[in-house]
Amino acid sequence: MKLDFLQKQTSRRDILRGSVTLGGSAFLGHFLPTTLVRASAAGNAQQTPSPADLLTSMRAKFNAVPMETQELADNVTMFDGPGGAVTVLNGPDGKFIVDSFVAPAWPRLKEALDDLSSAPVKYVIDTHWHFDHTDNNAHLHATGATVLAHENTRKRMSEPHDLPVLYRGADGALASLHFDPSPAEALPQQTFATSYQLRANGETLAFQHVAPRTRIRISTFIFKTPT
């Protein structure tokens, strides 16, 4: 296979990060139930949904996106849909996947992975800590996969944290998505600080940490055929 490209994940990262600057109705109309949007826009007395309800609504909205399959090369496939994109390097050494969609999409993701081949998932690579990229870590780890990520991803997932989402309650306050620490089985078992490489299925997977312009830390990945 002749392939040398930057695997840039299609994700909801920019939407989540930039949501605090968007108009409420435009953003909420895409992600949250209509009843919540109307309550926010009207500023009525409806109680602000709990953090758990907001997160459930967000996951459900992401999961409603259809999943599409694109063959990027003879052994590289991308699933695009419920929570950005999942990229899979498939071959005799097993499957090596990047990101994992939101939790409710697990049955579809598992079916799509099984349809590629009977090879087991060997590695799951998290580009960063957002839930739509890491939600299915535990499911994949339970199948025998090792979860690999930058050390800051493990750190953030290990502690309570919030993601800003533009939901304005009846009192005018903005709400965020709140996350408790991830369970141990969902945390990356292997981490790197600056860069890392894996060799599998005739390819070199090169992982590079990108110094952030913001507090969000992203890792990029290059699949390339050795020459």
XYZ file of N, CA and C in Angstrom:
681
model
N 0.837 -1.195 0.000
C 0.000 0.000 0.000
C 0.871 1.243 0.000
N 0.568 2.171 -0.887
C 1.285 3.432 -0.910
C 0.426 4.479 -0.230
N 0.825 4.825 0.964
C -0.002 5.738 1.749
C 0.881 6.504 2.699
N 0.735 7.838 2.694
C 1.484 8.666 3.646
C 0.661 9.916 3.867
N -0.189 9.876 4.887
C -1.075 11.008 5.075
C -1.315 11.247 6.538
N -1.677 12.467 6.843
C -2.040 12.831 8.211
C -3.484 12.451 8.433
N -3.683 11.605 9.446
C -5.036 11.189 9.760
C -5.629 12.208 10.705
N -6.333 13.178 10.145
C -6.949 14.230 10.948
C -8.374 13.841 11.247
N -8.678 13.709 12.499
C -9.982 13.222 12.895
C -11.079 14.252 12.672
N -12.174 13.789 12.051
C -13.378 14.604 11.975
C -14.094 14.467 13.298
N -14.222 15.549 14.031
C -14.769 15.434 15.376
C -15.686 16.589 15.703
N -16.300 16.509 16.882
C -17.123 17.590 17.385
C -16.308 18.513 18.288
N -14.963 18.341 18.298
C -14.116 19.112 19.197
C -14.309 20.606 19.005
N -14.244 21.072 17.732
C -14.346 22.506 17.488
C -15.728 23.035 17.841
N -16.761 22.190 17.609
C -18.113 22.618 17.963
C -18.221 22.816 19.463
N -17.721 21.846 20.224
C -17.802 21.951 21.672
C -16.969 23.116 22.186
N -15.736 23.237 21.651
C -14.844 24.280 22.139
C -15.377 25.661 21.790
N -15.969 25.810 20.601
C -16.412 27.118 20.170
C -17.837 27.456 20.546
N -18.498 26.527 21.230
C -19.921 26.726 21.476
C -20.207 27.938 22.349
N -19.274 28.319 23.204
C -19.551 29.423 24.109
C -19.682 30.749 23.377
N -19.290 30.803 22.096
C -19.381 32.052 21.350
C -20.546 32.046 20.366
N -21.290 30.954 20.316
C -22.367 30.848 19.338
C -23.687 31.294 19.946
N -24.614 31.652 19.075
C -25.959 31.978 19.540
C -26.640 30.735 20.080
N -27.381 30.899 21.156
C -27.977 29.752 21.829
C -28.883 28.927 20.947
N -29.797 29.541 20.242
C -30.759 28.774 19.467
C -30.092 27.986 18.367
N -29.104 28.561 17.687
C -28.439 27.873 16.584
C -27.723 26.630 17.070
N -27.017 26.749 18.174
C -26.269 25.602 18.687
C -27.189 24.559 19.290
N -28.122 25.015 20.122
C -28.995 24.080 20.812
C -29.922 23.365 19.850
N -30.320 24.046 18.783
C -31.210 23.432 17.827
C -30.603 22.199 17.195
N -29.264 22.143 17.135
C -28.603 20.994 16.527
C -28.409 19.853 17.510
N -28.148 20.166 18.787
C -27.716 19.144 19.707
C -28.722 18.748 20.773
N -29.565 19.669 21.204
C -30.408 19.377 22.350
C -31.875 19.256 21.939
N -32.664 18.550 22.749
C -34.072 18.356 22.415
C -34.800 19.676 22.243
N -35.824 19.682 21.363
C -36.568 20.896 21.057
C -37.163 21.523 22.301
N -37.634 20.698 23.219
C -38.240 21.248 24.436
C -37.235 22.044 25.244
N -35.974 21.599 25.253
C -34.945 22.328 25.985
C -34.611 23.636 25.293
N -34.580 23.606 23.962
C -34.289 24.825 23.212
C -35.360 25.871 23.461
N -36.620 25.448 23.411
C -37.705 26.398 23.626
C -37.655 26.990 25.030
N -37.349 26.144 25.988
C -37.268 26.638 27.365
C -36.158 27.656 27.508
N -35.031 27.399 26.848
C -33.904 28.318 26.943
C -34.224 29.630 26.241
N -34.797 29.539 25.035
C -35.066 30.738 24.258
C -36.107 31.624 24.932
N -37.099 31.003 25.518
C -38.166 31.775 26.141
C -37.799 32.274 27.517
N -36.779 31.632 28.104
C -36.373 32.043 29.446
C -37.490 31.818 30.457
N -38.277 30.744 30.254
C -39.385 30.519 31.168
C -38.891 29.839 32.430
N -39.836 29.370 33.232
C -39.494 28.872 34.558
C -39.097 27.400 34.557
N -38.994 26.796 33.366
C -38.623 25.387 33.349
C -37.246 25.195 33.991
N -37.128 24.201 34.804
C -35.885 23.953 35.510
C -34.795 23.512 34.541
N -33.586 24.008 34.750
C -32.459 23.607 33.928
C -32.230 22.109 34.076
N -32.068 21.370 32.965
C -31.819 19.928 33.069
C -30.571 19.650 33.900
N -30.564 18.507 34.521
C -29.410 18.119 35.322
C -28.217 17.867 34.411
N -26.996 17.916 34.950
C -25.820 17.597 34.130
C -25.922 16.225 33.477
N -26.470 15.263 34.192
C -26.608 13.919 33.633
C -27.570 13.910 32.453
N -28.677 14.669 32.568
C -29.644 14.725 31.472
C -29.059 15.426 30.253
N -28.300 16.492 30.484
C -27.669 17.186 29.370
C -26.700 16.269 28.630
N -25.911 15.518 29.356
C -24.955 14.615 28.740
C -25.655 13.498 27.977
N -26.731 12.976 28.557
C -27.501 11.943 27.872
C -28.084 12.477 26.569
N -28.580 13.723 26.599
C -29.141 14.330 25.396
C -28.066 14.524 24.331
N -26.886 14.958 24.743
C -25.807 15.168 23.794
C -25.384 13.861 23.134
N -25.232 12.835 23.958
C -24.849 11.530 23.398
C -25.914 11.010 22.433
N -27.183 11.200 22.788
C -28.269 10.725 21.922
C -28.272 11.461 20.589
N -28.007 12.773 20.628
C -27.967 13.544 19.386
C -26.818 13.088 18.497
N -25.652 12.892 19.084
C -24.518 12.395 18.302
C -24.835 11.020 17.710
N -25.470 10.175 18.510
C -25.747 8.815 18.068
C -26.784 8.760 16.954
N -27.561 9.830 16.807
C -28.578 9.865 15.745
C -27.955 10.071 14.368
N -26.684 10.444 14.314
C -26.015 10.661 13.026
C -25.762 9.315 12.357
N -26.132 9.146 11.091
C -25.860 7.881 10.397
C -24.359 7.626 10.288
N -23.983 6.377 10.268
C -22.576 6.024 10.114
C -22.291 5.653 8.663
N -21.278 6.283 8.103
C -20.862 6.007 6.731
C -19.475 5.391 6.729
N -19.219 4.523 5.765
C -17.940 3.837 5.659
C -17.202 4.301 4.418
N -15.939 4.655 4.592
C -15.084 5.067 3.473
C -13.800 4.242 3.504
N -13.457 3.645 2.381
C -12.193 2.927 2.267
C -11.124 3.915 1.830
N -10.191 4.203 2.713
C -9.141 5.177 2.421
C -7.959 4.537 1.715
N -7.750 3.257 1.928
C -6.691 2.497 1.274
C -7.059 1.034 1.412
N -6.215 0.145 0.890
C -6.602 -1.264 0.898
C -6.706 -1.849 2.300
N -6.049 -1.245 3.274
C -6.172 -1.756 4.639
C -6.498 -0.666 5.658
N -6.994 0.474 5.177
C -7.393 1.571 6.065
C -8.831 1.972 5.744
N -9.686 1.934 6.765
C -11.101 2.252 6.606
C -11.485 3.322 7.614
N -12.360 4.232 7.195
C -12.868 5.244 8.110
C -14.374 5.101 8.254
N -14.841 5.070 9.495
C -16.263 5.130 9.812
C -16.556 6.551 10.276
N -17.439 7.222 9.570
C -17.751 8.616 9.877
C -19.185 8.694 10.369
N -19.405 9.400 11.498
C -20.781 9.496 11.959
C -20.960 9.908 13.390
N -21.378 8.985 14.277
C -21.831 9.345 15.625
C -20.712 9.715 16.593
N -20.166 10.907 16.411
C -19.099 11.370 17.280
C -17.812 11.535 16.518
N -17.886 12.081 15.305
C -16.674 12.314 14.524
C -16.372 11.149 13.606
N -15.126 10.646 13.669
C -14.699 9.578 12.775
C -13.840 8.580 13.533
N -13.955 7.333 13.120
C -13.111 6.257 13.629
C -12.337 5.708 12.438
N -11.013 5.655 12.557
C -10.166 5.157 11.484
C -9.552 3.830 11.912
N -9.537 2.860 10.999
C -9.093 1.507 11.328
C -8.016 1.058 10.357
N -6.872 0.660 10.897
C -5.840 -0.046 10.136
C -6.047 -1.525 10.394
N -6.336 -2.295 9.353
C -6.731 -3.685 9.497
C -5.759 -4.591 8.753
N -5.393 -5.710 9.361
C -4.490 -6.632 8.699
C -4.185 -7.827 9.567
N -3.202 -8.626 9.171
C -2.892 -9.859 9.901
C -2.405 -9.627 11.327
N -1.898 -8.437 11.618
C -1.466 -8.123 12.977
C -2.609 -7.655 13.859
N -3.809 -7.586 13.299
C -4.965 -7.139 14.058
C -5.445 -5.777 13.611
N -6.429 -5.246 14.340
C -6.989 -3.936 14.022
C -6.400 -2.896 14.971
N -6.056 -1.745 14.406
C -5.550 -0.620 15.167
C -6.478 0.544 14.858
N -7.216 1.029 15.844
C -8.256 2.010 15.565
C -7.977 3.326 16.289
N -8.416 4.401 15.663
C -8.259 5.748 16.208
C -9.636 6.281 16.587
N -9.823 6.532 17.899
C -11.066 7.053 18.473
C -12.183 6.014 18.411
N -13.338 6.341 19.064
C -14.300 5.251 19.239
C -15.773 5.669 19.317
N -16.129 6.872 18.868
C -17.523 7.305 18.883
C -18.075 7.458 20.305
N -19.369 7.887 20.363
C -20.050 8.023 21.654
C -20.556 6.662 22.113
N -20.807 6.545 23.406
C -21.170 5.256 23.990
C -22.371 4.573 23.331
N -23.487 5.289 23.032
C -24.629 4.588 22.449
C -24.354 3.995 21.065
N -23.265 4.405 20.428
C -22.944 3.892 19.093
C -22.171 2.581 19.138
N -21.881 2.067 20.323
C -21.058 0.872 20.435
C -21.583 -0.308 19.621
N -22.874 -0.658 19.654
C -23.317 -1.807 18.855
C -23.017 -1.642 17.368
N -23.208 -0.432 16.836
C -22.906 -0.197 15.415
C -21.413 -0.261 15.140
N -20.626 0.302 16.046
C -19.175 0.266 15.849
C -18.662 -1.166 15.898
N -19.124 -1.949 16.862
C -18.680 -3.336 16.968
C -19.046 -4.113 15.716
N -20.261 -3.924 15.214
C -20.693 -4.631 14.007
C -19.819 -4.243 12.812
N -19.525 -2.942 12.691
C -18.698 -2.481 11.578
C -17.287 -3.055 11.666
N -16.724 -3.095 12.877
C -15.394 -3.666 13.054
C -15.392 -5.153 12.730
N -16.415 -5.874 13.187
C -16.499 -7.306 12.915
C -16.651 -7.586 11.427
N -17.327 -6.686 10.715
C -17.535 -6.878 9.281
C -16.235 -6.709 8.484
N -15.283 -5.962 9.037
C -14.016 -5.769 8.322
C -13.235 -7.064 8.239
N -13.137 -7.775 9.356
C -12.417 -9.045 9.405
C -12.605 -9.652 10.786
N -12.113 -10.875 10.935
C -12.180 -11.540 12.237
C -10.982 -11.204 13.114
N -10.056 -10.385 12.625
C -8.868 -10.020 13.398
C -9.271 -9.238 14.638
N -8.623 -9.469 15.760
C -8.970 -8.745 16.987
C -8.481 -7.298 16.935
N -9.106 -6.457 17.764
C -8.619 -5.085 17.920
C -7.436 -5.124 18.885
N -6.279 -4.702 18.408
C -5.068 -4.729 19.221
C -4.849 -3.425 19.983
N -5.076 -2.307 19.303
C -4.846 -1.001 19.921
C -5.997 -0.066 19.611
N -6.325 0.768 20.588
C -7.243 1.887 20.414
C -6.445 3.143 20.733
N -6.410 4.085 19.815
C -5.649 5.313 20.015
C -6.622 6.465 20.199
N -6.555 7.131 21.354
C -7.396 8.303 21.626
C -6.658 9.554 21.162
N -7.266 10.328 20.268
C -6.626 11.575 19.859
C -6.632 12.598 20.982
N -7.681 12.558 21.820
C -7.753 13.441 22.977
C -8.871 12.943 23.892
N -9.171 13.700 24.926
C -9.991 13.197 26.023
C -11.483 13.424 25.890
N -11.960 14.129 24.861
C -13.401 14.385 24.749
C -14.185 13.081 24.658
N -15.376 13.109 25.234
C -16.168 11.890 25.376
C -16.517 11.248 24.046
N -16.707 12.052 22.978
C -17.072 11.470 21.695
C -15.891 10.785 21.011
N -14.718 10.822 21.645
C -13.539 10.124 21.135
C -13.120 8.967 22.038
N -13.583 8.972 23.287
C -13.111 7.985 24.259
C -14.222 7.144 24.880
N -15.468 7.388 24.531
C -16.592 6.756 25.217
C -16.534 5.225 25.204
N -16.002 4.648 24.142
C -16.033 3.192 24.026
C -14.697 2.530 24.339
N -13.827 3.261 25.031
C -12.560 2.669 25.456
C -12.766 1.382 26.243
N -13.678 1.435 27.211
C -13.874 0.283 28.090
C -14.368 -0.935 27.314
N -15.309 -0.724 26.381
C -15.804 -1.839 25.570
C -14.663 -2.481 24.786
N -13.837 -1.641 24.173
C -12.761 -2.159 23.343
C -11.664 -2.811 24.179
N -11.396 -2.222 25.340
C -10.397 -2.829 26.223
C -10.868 -4.202 26.698
N -12.174 -4.343 26.909
C -12.730 -5.618 27.356
C -12.543 -6.717 26.309
N -12.399 -6.337 25.044
C -12.161 -7.328 23.989
C -10.691 -7.709 23.893
N -9.838 -7.043 24.670
C -8.416 -7.356 24.651
C -7.532 -6.264 24.104
N -8.113 -5.138 23.695
C -7.336 -4.058 23.100
C -6.610 -3.245 24.171
N -5.460 -2.695 23.800
C -4.734 -1.744 24.629
C -5.106 -0.339 24.189
N -5.456 0.518 25.139
C -5.799 1.909 24.819
C -4.544 2.761 24.984
N -4.209 3.485 23.931
C -3.009 4.317 23.890
C -3.409 5.772 23.713
N -2.767 6.669 24.463
C -3.092 8.090 24.350
C -1.952 8.909 24.935
N -2.017 10.222 24.692
C -1.070 11.118 25.331
C -1.314 11.109 26.841
N -0.264 11.358 27.601
C -0.366 11.301 29.053
C -1.383 12.300 29.603
N -1.571 13.434 28.926
C -2.555 14.412 29.395
C -3.989 13.916 29.209
N -4.186 13.057 28.205
C -5.514 12.470 28.021
C -5.883 11.600 29.207
N -4.963 10.756 29.619
C -5.226 9.922 30.797
C -5.448 10.795 32.033
N -4.648 11.839 32.178
C -4.777 12.716 33.339
C -6.160 13.361 33.385
N -6.600 13.915 32.251
C -7.900 14.586 32.223
C -9.036 13.603 32.464
N -8.936 12.413 31.886
C -9.995 11.426 32.081
C -10.034 10.903 33.509
N -8.937 11.038 34.228
C -8.845 10.521 35.592
C -9.429 11.468 36.628
N -9.804 12.669 36.204
C -10.270 13.671 37.145
C -11.610 14.251 36.687
N -12.399 14.799 37.593
C -13.653 15.460 37.174
C -13.321 16.640 36.269
N -14.148 16.841 35.247
C -13.919 17.978 34.361
C -15.228 18.375 33.684
N -15.215 19.551 33.097
C -16.401 20.092 32.438
C -16.063 20.536 31.024
N -17.043 20.405 30.144
C -16.952 20.937 28.794
C -18.019 22.015 28.648
N -17.642 23.213 28.197
C -18.636 24.282 28.067
C -19.606 24.011 26.922
N -20.876 24.093 27.223
C -21.926 23.972 26.214
C -22.895 25.121 26.427
N -23.277 25.771 25.348
C -24.107 26.958 25.490
C -25.561 26.560 25.734
N -25.883 26.300 26.985
C -27.269 26.098 27.394
C -27.575 27.137 28.451
N -28.514 28.013 28.162
C -28.851 29.079 29.091
C -30.147 28.720 29.818
N -30.049 28.560 31.113
C -31.202 28.193 31.908
C -32.120 29.368 32.168
N -33.196 29.096 32.900
C -34.174 30.139 33.188
C -33.574 31.292 33.973
N -32.515 31.010 34.733
C -31.875 32.066 35.521
C -30.810 32.812 34.732
N -30.639 32.456 33.442
C -29.663 33.123 32.597
C -28.271 32.539 32.683
N -28.048 31.536 33.525
C -26.720 30.953 33.699
C -26.427 29.945 32.592
N -25.153 29.863 32.220
C -24.722 28.890 31.228
C -24.371 27.582 31.920
N -24.790 26.478 31.321
C -24.497 25.163 31.870
C -23.405 24.494 31.050
N -22.722 23.538 31.645
C -21.683 22.785 30.971
C -21.975 21.299 31.098
N -21.332 20.511 30.246
C -21.375 19.072 30.416
C -20.360 18.693 31.492
N -20.811 17.962 32.483
C -19.915 17.562 33.569
C -19.587 16.080 33.447
N -18.323 15.762 33.689
C -17.856 14.379 33.615
C -17.159 14.003 34.921
N -17.600 12.904 35.499
C -16.889 12.339 36.627
C -15.652 11.602 36.099
N -14.717 11.260 36.966
C -13.556 10.489 36.502
C -13.994 9.205 35.798
N -13.321 8.882 34.712
C -13.639 7.660 33.978
C -13.259 6.437 34.801
N -13.984 5.345 34.652
C -13.603 4.120 35.362
C -12.241 3.619 34.888
N -11.589 2.840 35.717
C -10.228 2.389 35.426
C -10.129 1.681 34.079
N -11.157 0.894 33.744
C -11.101 0.131 32.495
C -11.222 1.004 31.250
N -11.651 2.260 31.409
C -11.767 3.170 30.273
C -10.524 4.036 30.081
N -9.644 4.056 31.062
C -8.452 4.898 30.977
C -7.408 4.269 30.053
N -6.617 5.087 29.371
C -5.527 4.537 28.550
C -4.570 3.716 29.409
N -4.236 2.530 28.940
C -3.290 1.698 29.670
C -1.839 2.043 29.304
N -1.672 2.673 28.150
C -0.331 3.035 27.692
C -0.351 4.492 27.257
N 0.637 5.269 27.656
C 0.685 6.691 27.317
C 2.053 7.063 26.776
N 2.108 8.244 26.146
C 3.381 8.791 25.674
C 3.393 10.282 25.974
N 4.588 10.865 26.018
C 4.729 12.282 26.363
C 4.871 13.171 25.134
N 5.679 12.777 24.184
C 5.955 13.626 23.016
C 5.616 12.926 21.705
N 6.157 11.736 21.520
C 5.902 10.995 20.281
C 6.018 9.501 20.561
N 5.484 8.727 19.614
C 5.496 7.273 19.781
C 5.251 6.651 18.413
N 5.737 5.434 18.220
C 5.501 4.726 16.978
C 5.085 3.289 17.244
N 4.208 2.799 16.388
C 3.855 1.391 16.343
C 4.071 0.898 14.922
N 4.492 -0.348 14.788
C 4.624 -0.958 13.469
C 3.696 -2.162 13.406
N 2.809 -2.137 12.424
C 1.831 -3.211 12.304
C 1.267 -3.235 10.898
N 0.938 -4.421 10.433
C 0.283 -4.593 9.133
C 1.037 -3.911 7.999
N 2.364 -3.925 8.085
C 3.190 -3.338 7.037
C 3.259 -1.831 7.062
N 2.746 -1.218 8.131
C 2.713 0.231 8.231
C 3.444 0.702 9.485
N 3.831 1.970 9.478
C 4.322 2.633 10.674
C 3.282 3.649 11.107
N 2.819 3.527 12.336
C 1.873 4.484 12.897
C 2.678 5.440 13.768
N 2.796 6.677 13.326
C 3.588 7.680 14.044
C 2.654 8.623 14.773
N 2.822 8.739 16.073
C 1.968 9.563 16.929
C 2.779 10.749 17.428
N 2.222 11.933 17.285
C 2.925 13.153 17.692
C 1.999 14.047 18.496
N 2.449 14.423 19.683
C 1.682 15.370 20.482
C 1.853 16.769 19.912
N 0.747 17.490 19.772
C 0.757 18.846 19.236
C 0.586 19.824 20.384
N 1.554 20.726 20.550
C 1.450 21.735 21.610
C 0.211 22.574 21.372
N -0.645 22.697 22.382
C -1.949 23.334 22.174
C -1.889 24.847 22.126
N -2.757 25.395 21.327
C -3.000 26.844 21.376
C -3.987 27.153 22.492
N -4.757 26.153 22.840
C -5.706 26.288 23.946
C -5.396 25.184 24.938
N -6.279 25.006 25.905
C -6.046 23.963 26.894
C -6.370 22.584 26.357
N -6.947 22.506 25.157
C -7.261 21.211 24.571
C -5.997 20.622 23.964
N -5.672 19.384 24.301
C -4.451 18.754 23.835
C -4.799 17.667 22.824
N -4.231 17.789 21.653
C -4.540 16.896 20.551
C -3.290 16.125 20.160
N -3.456 14.874 19.776
C -2.373 14.112 19.189
C -2.727 13.804 17.746
N -1.748 13.892 16.855
C -1.978 13.582 15.452
C -1.301 12.260 15.113
N -1.775 11.660 14.021
C -1.322 10.332 13.664
C -1.052 10.267 12.171
N 0.040 9.623 11.805
C 0.387 9.428 10.405
C 0.538 7.933 10.170
N -0.190 7.426 9.158
C 0.005 6.043 8.717
C 0.901 6.101 7.479
N 1.995 5.405 7.478
C 2.857 5.449 6.310
C 3.528 4.110 6.062
N 3.730 3.790 4.794
C 4.370 2.568 4.429
C 5.884 2.747 4.461
N 6.615 1.891 5.173
C 8.072 2.006 5.190
C 8.645 1.842 3.789
N 9.712 2.585 3.510
C 10.352 2.496 2.193
C 11.715 1.846 2.311
